[in-house]
PDB file of C-alpha atoms in Angstrom:
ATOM      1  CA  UNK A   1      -6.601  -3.617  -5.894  1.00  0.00           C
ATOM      2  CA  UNK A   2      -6.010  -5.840  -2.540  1.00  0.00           C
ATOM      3  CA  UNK A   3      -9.298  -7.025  -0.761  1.00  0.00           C
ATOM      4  CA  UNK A   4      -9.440  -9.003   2.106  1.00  0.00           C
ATOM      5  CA  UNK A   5     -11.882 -11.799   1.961  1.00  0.00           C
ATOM      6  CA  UNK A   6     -10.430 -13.369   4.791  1.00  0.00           C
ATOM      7  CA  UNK A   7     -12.219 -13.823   8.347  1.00  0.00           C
ATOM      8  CA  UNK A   8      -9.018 -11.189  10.189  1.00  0.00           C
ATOM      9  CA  UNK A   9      -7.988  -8.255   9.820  1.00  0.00           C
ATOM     10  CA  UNK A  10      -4.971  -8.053   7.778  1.00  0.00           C
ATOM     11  CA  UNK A  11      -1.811  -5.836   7.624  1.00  0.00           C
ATOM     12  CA  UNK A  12       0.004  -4.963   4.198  1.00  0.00           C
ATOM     13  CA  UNK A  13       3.477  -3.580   4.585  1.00  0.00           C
ATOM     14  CA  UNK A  14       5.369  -4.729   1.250  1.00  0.00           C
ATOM     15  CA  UNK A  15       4.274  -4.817  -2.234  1.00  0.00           C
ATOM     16  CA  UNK A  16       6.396  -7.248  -4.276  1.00  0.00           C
ATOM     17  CA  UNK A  17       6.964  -6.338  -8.150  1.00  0.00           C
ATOM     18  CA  UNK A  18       6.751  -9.671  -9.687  1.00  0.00           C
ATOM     19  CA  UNK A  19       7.613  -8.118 -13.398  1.00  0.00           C
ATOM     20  CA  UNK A  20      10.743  -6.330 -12.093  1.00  0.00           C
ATOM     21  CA  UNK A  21      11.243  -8.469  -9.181  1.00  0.00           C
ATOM     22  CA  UNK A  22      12.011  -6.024  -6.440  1.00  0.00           C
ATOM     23  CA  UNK A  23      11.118  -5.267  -3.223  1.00  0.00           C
ATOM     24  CA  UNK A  24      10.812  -2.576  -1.449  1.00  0.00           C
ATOM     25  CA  UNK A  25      14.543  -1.384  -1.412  1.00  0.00           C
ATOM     26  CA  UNK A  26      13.972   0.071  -4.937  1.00  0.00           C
ATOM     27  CA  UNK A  27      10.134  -0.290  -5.106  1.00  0.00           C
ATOM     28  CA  UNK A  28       7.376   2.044  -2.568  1.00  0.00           C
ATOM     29  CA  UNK A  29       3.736   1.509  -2.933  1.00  0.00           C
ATOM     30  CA  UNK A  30       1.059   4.364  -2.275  1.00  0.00           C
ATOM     31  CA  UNK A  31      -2.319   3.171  -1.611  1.00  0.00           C
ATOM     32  CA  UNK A  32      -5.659   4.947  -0.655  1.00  0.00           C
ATOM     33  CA  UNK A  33      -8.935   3.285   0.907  1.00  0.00           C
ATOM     34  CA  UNK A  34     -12.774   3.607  -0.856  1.00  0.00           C
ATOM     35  CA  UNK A  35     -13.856   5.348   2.574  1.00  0.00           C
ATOM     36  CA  UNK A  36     -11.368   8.024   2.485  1.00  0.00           C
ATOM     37  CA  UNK A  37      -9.750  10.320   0.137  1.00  0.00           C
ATOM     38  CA  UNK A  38      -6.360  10.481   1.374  1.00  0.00           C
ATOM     39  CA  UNK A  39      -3.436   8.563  -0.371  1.00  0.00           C
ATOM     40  CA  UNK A  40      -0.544   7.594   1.727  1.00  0.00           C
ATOM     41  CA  UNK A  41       2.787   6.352   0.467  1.00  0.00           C
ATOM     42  CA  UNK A  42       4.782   3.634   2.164  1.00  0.00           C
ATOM     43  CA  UNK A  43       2.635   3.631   4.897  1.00  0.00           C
ATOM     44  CA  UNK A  44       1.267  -0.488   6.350  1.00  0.00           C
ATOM     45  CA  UNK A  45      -2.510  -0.689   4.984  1.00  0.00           C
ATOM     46  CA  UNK A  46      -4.361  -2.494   7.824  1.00  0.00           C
ATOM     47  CA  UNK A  47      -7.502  -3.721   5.893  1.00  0.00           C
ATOM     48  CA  UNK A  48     -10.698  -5.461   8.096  1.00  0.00           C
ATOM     49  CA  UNK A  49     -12.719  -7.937   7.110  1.00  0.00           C
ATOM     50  CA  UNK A  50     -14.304  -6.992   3.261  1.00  0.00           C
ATOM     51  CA  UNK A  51     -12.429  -3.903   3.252  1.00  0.00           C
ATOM     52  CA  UNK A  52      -9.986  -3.074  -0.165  1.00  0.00           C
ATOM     53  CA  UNK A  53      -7.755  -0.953  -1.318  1.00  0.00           C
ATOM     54  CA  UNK A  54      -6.180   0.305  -4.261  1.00  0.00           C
ATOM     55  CA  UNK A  55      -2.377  -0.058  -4.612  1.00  0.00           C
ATOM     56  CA  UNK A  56       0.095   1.594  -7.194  1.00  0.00           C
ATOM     57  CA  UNK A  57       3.395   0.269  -7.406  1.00  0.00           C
ATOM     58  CA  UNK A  58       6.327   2.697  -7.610  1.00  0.00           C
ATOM     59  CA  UNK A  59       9.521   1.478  -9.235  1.00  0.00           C
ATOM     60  CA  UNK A  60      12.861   3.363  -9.553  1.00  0.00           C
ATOM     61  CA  UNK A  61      13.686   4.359 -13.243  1.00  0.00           C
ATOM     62  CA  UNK A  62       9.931   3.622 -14.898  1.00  0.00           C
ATOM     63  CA  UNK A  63       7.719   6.469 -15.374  1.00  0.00           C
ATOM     64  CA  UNK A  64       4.308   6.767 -13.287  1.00  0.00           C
ATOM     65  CA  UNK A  65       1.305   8.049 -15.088  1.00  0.00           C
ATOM     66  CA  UNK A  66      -0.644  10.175 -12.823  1.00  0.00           C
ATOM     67  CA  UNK A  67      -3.751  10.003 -11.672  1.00  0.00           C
ATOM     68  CA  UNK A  68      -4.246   6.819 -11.465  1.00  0.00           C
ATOM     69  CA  UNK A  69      -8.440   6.463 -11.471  1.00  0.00           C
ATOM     70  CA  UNK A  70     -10.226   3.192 -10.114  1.00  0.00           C
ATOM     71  CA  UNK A  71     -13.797   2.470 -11.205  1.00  0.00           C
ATOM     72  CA  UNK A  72     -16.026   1.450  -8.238  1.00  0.00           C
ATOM     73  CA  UNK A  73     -18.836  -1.277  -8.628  1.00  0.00           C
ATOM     74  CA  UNK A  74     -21.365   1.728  -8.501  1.00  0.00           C
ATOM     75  CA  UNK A  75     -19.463   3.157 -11.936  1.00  0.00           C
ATOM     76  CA  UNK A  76     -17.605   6.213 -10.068  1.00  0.00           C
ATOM     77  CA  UNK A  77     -14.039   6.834 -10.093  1.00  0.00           C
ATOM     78  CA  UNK A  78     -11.643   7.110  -7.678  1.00  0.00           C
ATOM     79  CA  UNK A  79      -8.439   8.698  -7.553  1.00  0.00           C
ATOM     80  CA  UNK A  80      -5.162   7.497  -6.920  1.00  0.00           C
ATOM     81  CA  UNK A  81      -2.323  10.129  -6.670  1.00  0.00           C
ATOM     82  CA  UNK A  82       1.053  10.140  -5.969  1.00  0.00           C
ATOM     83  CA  UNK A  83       1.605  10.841  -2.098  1.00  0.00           C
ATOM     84  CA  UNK A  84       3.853  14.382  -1.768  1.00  0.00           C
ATOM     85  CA  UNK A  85       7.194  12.927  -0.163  1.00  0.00           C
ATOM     86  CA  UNK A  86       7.537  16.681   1.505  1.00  0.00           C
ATOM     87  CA  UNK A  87       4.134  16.482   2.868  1.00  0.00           C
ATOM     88  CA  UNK A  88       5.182  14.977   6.092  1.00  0.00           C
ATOM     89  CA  UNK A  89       7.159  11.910   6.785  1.00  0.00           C
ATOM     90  CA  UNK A  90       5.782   8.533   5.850  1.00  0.00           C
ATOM     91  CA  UNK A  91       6.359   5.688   8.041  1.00  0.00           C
ATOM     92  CA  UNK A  92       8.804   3.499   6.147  1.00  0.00           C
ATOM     93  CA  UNK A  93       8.351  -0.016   5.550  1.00  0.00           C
ATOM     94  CA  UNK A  94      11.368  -1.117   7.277  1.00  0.00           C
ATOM     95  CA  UNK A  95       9.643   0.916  10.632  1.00  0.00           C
ATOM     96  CA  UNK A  96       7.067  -1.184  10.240  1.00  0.00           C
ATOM     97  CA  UNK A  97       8.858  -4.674  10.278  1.00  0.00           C
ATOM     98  CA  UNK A  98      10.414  -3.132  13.326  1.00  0.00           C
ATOM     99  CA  UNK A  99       7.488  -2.765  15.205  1.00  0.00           C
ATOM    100  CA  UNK A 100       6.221  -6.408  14.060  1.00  0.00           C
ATOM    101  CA  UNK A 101       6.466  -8.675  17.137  1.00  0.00           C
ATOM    102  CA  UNK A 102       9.574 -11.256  16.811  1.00  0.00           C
ATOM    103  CA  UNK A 103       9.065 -14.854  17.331  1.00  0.00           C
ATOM    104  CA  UNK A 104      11.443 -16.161  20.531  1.00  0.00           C
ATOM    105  CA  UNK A 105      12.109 -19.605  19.629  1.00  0.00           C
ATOM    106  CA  UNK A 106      14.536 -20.359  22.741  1.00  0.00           C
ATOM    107  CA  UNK A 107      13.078 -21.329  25.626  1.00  0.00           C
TER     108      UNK A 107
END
């Protein structure tokens, strides 16, 4: 689960697998919010202030149980599926670092 418990809004657009040490060239993450029932895959999370998410990472070659069920403070569960790649196109990560805005350091 990522929460922000900063004072900004925050974006998340890579999730790092510190056991396999990847990134996203051979990892994907699929995340859905507690407001909302949808699960997207690869897709930036932009979470306000107090707002989580729950994350799964997805890594080439290691099985995935599915669903994937997150117990909220209130005791209900949430789940957590595997986004359909065929269910639309997800934006991909690297779409998303394009659209960052660049630093111009030249003056």
């Amino acid at each position: 689960m990522i929460t922000n418990n900063g004072r900004l809004p925050i974006t998340i657009v890579d999730v790092y697998d510190k056991v396999a040490k990847e990134h996203h060239l051979q990892t994907s993450f699929s995340w859905t919010s507690f407001s909302g029932q949808e699960t997207f895959q690869d897709v930036p999370a932009t979470l306000g202030v107090g707002e989580a998410i729950a994350v799964r990472v997805i890594t080439e070659g290691r099985s995935q149980s599915t669903p994937l069920h997150v117990t909220l403070n209130d005791g209900s569960q949430q789940e957590l599926n595997l986004a359909d790649p065929d269910g639309g196109r997800p934006v991909s990560v690297e779409s998303a670092f394009e659209r960052l805005p660049s630093c111009n350091t030249s003056e």
